[in-house]
Amino acid sequence: MRKETLSRIESAIADLNYRPNRVAQQLKTGQTPMLGLLVPSIVNPSFAALTRAVDIAAQEKLGYHVLLGNTYRNQEKEASFLDDLLSYGIKGVIVVSTQVNQPHFKAAVDKGLIMVNYDGRIHASDLAENTQIDNVSMNNFLAGKIACQHLLDHGCQRVIFATESGKIISRQEKIEGFMSVAPASASIIEGKAEIAYGDAEMAELGKSLAAKIVRMTPRPDGIVAVNDMLAIGLIAGLRNLNIRIPEDISIVGIDNISLASLVNPALTTIAPPITAMADIMVDRLIKRLADPTVSAEEYLFTPTLVCRDSVQSL
Amino acid sequence: MRKETLSRIESAIADLNYRPNRVAQQLKTGQTPMLGLLVPSIVNPSFAALTRAVDIAAQEKLGYHVLLGNTYRNQEKEASFLDDLLSYGIKGVIVVSTQVNQPHFKAAVDKGLIMVNYDGRIHASDLAENTQIDNVSMNNFLAGKIACQHLLDHGCQRVIFATESGKIISRQEKIEGFMSVAPASASIIEGKAEIAYGDAEMAELGKSLAAKIVRMTPRPDGIVAVNDMLAIGLIAGLRNLNIRIPEDISIVGIDNISLASLVNPALTTIAPPITAMADIMVDRLIKRLADPTVSAEEYLFTPTLVCRDSVQSL
DNA sequence: GTGAAAGCGCTAACAA
DNA sequence: TTGTTAGCGCTTTCAC
């Protein structure tokens, strides 16, 4: 166009203080720069950290905003959030720590939602084949294995795995990884948390498991906790019972939430690469939004050990 | 309408699997059931807790969704989020812990955004008069006063107030409340946190202040921390220096984040009534959205003491 | 290179 | 009580 025309337009824009109306834009094009993010509860520090990573990935590179949904592990809330996304014209959603092979998720996919599942709770292979949902998670087997191996390397003889009960796949895989290197005597200790979405229940469970652990004979000298919140509760509970950490018992968590560095002693843990994982999730969504024929895939990320002070030194 | 007509419509709805398109609805009516929420960082537990409270207030009662914006204390991000809200047609926003008398906020209000400020950083009186922004915060003076009084009641003789430096109004008021009941010898100890939006910097500051505190003569026996994260850092730092909490030094925080009950010893703190505060904020937004002539007001909420284990018993 | 017009899916006002 | 239509602000196609 002629630069004269351009400047005429630009002055009109300035004159009228014109801002394009995205709603009209969206009505016309069917596109909106938003993504949905469905988490059990934003108050859980590990979901908060993931939310930040997703927000940055979406916003920084693509100018997309993230519409957050808390499910509080309530199926109706899940279903209604998915419906709302669709009616807002938002077509991409990341679903966190939830079993996405349930009917309401399938229905949403059928209605056109592009979905990626983070930290899925069913076998990824089942997922991709049947449901066209991407799966992104850390290699949980490896996480359990690295954690256990670290304890063994630091002289632990009697290791156990502490977890909430319930057979979701990520827990199962962590346990298998743990068992793959643990001595035959190793055992699993578990209990049921009150509610499964909040922020403190997992730590409360840790406190109650601590009481069980001190009564074990022989007493364990190394614990892998299924996640950091549980590990933090374990530390608090064990210290209350006059167990020294790490002198008497070493503890390794999984997740590397920011709190891990703040507790006393600072928690040694296994860290998933959340920035990279968030990047991939947003990428996949954008890619499949642009071309819905792209098929779902599985992405497995390698976790790393973060050494702090909750494991006895050599 | 005739019930016959109604059923004809309903069967058509079912037939076509009809779902109203909110985007078109919004284009027509100019209304959308969404609110903006601008926080420094969702990873900070106290903002996460507030976000949950706002989400519940908006969703449960009104079916509104919340669009979350993280500013990371970056003015450009603030301004661009406000612009985005406007272009999405979202007209109500809650701005958290930010100085809303800055030009980009005023500009957004001029363009039609209805704003409420939570935990504002300027005098509420300045705000309401000039800018048509509601102000909702806890009575910070009272928080500081209650905290200090609790220490005195439990036999502390040499109390200090620990804070990040910088003269924002909420800090100032907490200090004034503290001073209103503290003995003349009481002092303020402060330091600069590295970054002001994250999750761990405040706790790091606490650790570094701990070193200063042990060197004070006479050594304090009671500390009010400006917020819980600082208090938690203080506890960690002081324990590393072999100070016993609460036997040697008692500590009171402010905020009552969920972590407060998890640290060792569990933190005694001052709790703002965030559910009630979130309810009022959403209410105000809805009310003023419906009738923009309603003028801005200030709401001051009374905090309560939550006793745990970080203050010596009598 | 520029301007005009149709239409996205809905609501609200009006006509039948 | 029911059916029709204009128009929200944009993008896209087409005519000029």
XYZ file of N, CA and C in Angstrom, chain B residues 6 52 161 221:
12
model
N -41.928 -24.817 22.792
C -40.758 -25.061 23.624
C -40.142 -26.420 23.333
N -7.059 -18.925 44.638
C -8.078 -19.947 44.840
C -9.351 -19.343 45.406
N 11.030 -5.932 64.814
C 10.196 -6.161 63.637
C 11.137 -6.406 62.465
N 14.404 -11.386 71.941
C 13.768 -12.650 72.321
C 12.393 -12.805 71.664
